[in-house]
Every structure is written in structure tokens, then in C-alpha cells.
Amino acid sequence: MEGLGDEALLDESESLSLCEALDRVLHKGVALRGDIVLSVADVDLVYLGLQLVLCSTDTARRAGLVGGGKR
């Protein structure tokens, strides 16, 4: 995915509505990755690996995350 460009930066005087923020997230995309380990007495009980990509279907197709076929 592309990095943030100059258009993503806001002046302090500008406000960002929820609709505009959601539009930017879906257009650019957001990727999150994390690991969680639950342990008791230094014994690892649960490991949870998370990978999340949030974007529009058009953005996912351009990035090659999903196939281009139609349903």
C-alpha cells in the first residue's frame, strides 16, 4: 500500500468529519498486524496472531489482495 501523501495532512484549522475519515480509510486502506500471548506463571496458554486489512474492494483489487472476478 502507498504511504500517506500531502493530501492526508490537515492544518489545525481544518476539521475532519467521520464521513471524510471513513472515505480516506477506504480509499487508501489500513493494515494492522499484532500478536497477543496470554500467559499464566510464565506458561504460554494462548497465542493470537492478527492481520487485518480494511479498504474498499477497488483498493483491494488494485493492491492485488483479491481477485478481479465478479460474482
PDB file of C-alpha atoms in Angstrom, residues 5 11-12 14 18 22 28-29 40-45 48-49 53-54 59 62 64-68:
ATOM      1  CA  GLY A   5       0.702  11.825   0.784  1.00  0.00           C
ATOM      2  CA  ASP A  11      -3.994  22.028   9.073  1.00  0.00           C
ATOM      3  CA  GLU A  12      -5.074  22.696  12.639  1.00  0.00           C
ATOM      4  CA  GLU A  14      -9.379  22.098   9.222  1.00  0.00           C
ATOM      5  CA  LEU A  18     -16.447  10.931  10.229  1.00  0.00           C
ATOM      6  CA  LEU A  22     -14.026   6.779   6.505  1.00  0.00           C
ATOM      7  CA  LYS A  28      -6.085   4.425   0.957  1.00  0.00           C
ATOM      8  CA  GLY A  29      -6.553   1.333   3.114  1.00  0.00           C
ATOM      9  CA  VAL A  40      -0.012 -17.620  33.489  1.00  0.00           C
ATOM     10  CA  ALA A  41       3.042 -18.263  35.689  1.00  0.00           C
ATOM     11  CA  ASP A  42       5.373 -17.954  32.669  1.00  0.00           C
ATOM     12  CA  VAL A  43       3.425 -20.642  30.782  1.00  0.00           C
ATOM     13  CA  ASP A  44       2.090 -19.505  27.416  1.00  0.00           C
ATOM     14  CA  LEU A  45      -1.524 -20.628  27.172  1.00  0.00           C
ATOM     15  CA  LEU A  48      -3.284 -14.983  18.864  1.00  0.00           C
ATOM     16  CA  GLY A  49      -1.809 -13.615  15.629  1.00  0.00           C
ATOM     17  CA  VAL A  53      -6.648  -5.049   6.105  1.00  0.00           C
ATOM     18  CA  LEU A  54      -9.501  -2.548   5.830  1.00  0.00           C
ATOM     19  CA  THR A  59      -8.432  -0.605  -3.478  1.00  0.00           C
ATOM     20  CA  ARG A  62      -5.571  -2.585  -7.233  1.00  0.00           C
ATOM     21  CA  GLY A  64      -3.712  -7.457  -5.597  1.00  0.00           C
ATOM     22  CA  LEU A  65      -5.341  -8.561  -2.342  1.00  0.00           C
ATOM     23  CA  VAL A  66      -8.400 -10.107  -4.033  1.00  0.00           C
ATOM     24  CA  GLY A  67      -9.193 -11.495  -7.465  1.00  0.00           C
ATOM     25  CA  GLY A  68     -10.724  -9.277 -10.102  1.00  0.00           C
TER      26      GLY A  68
END
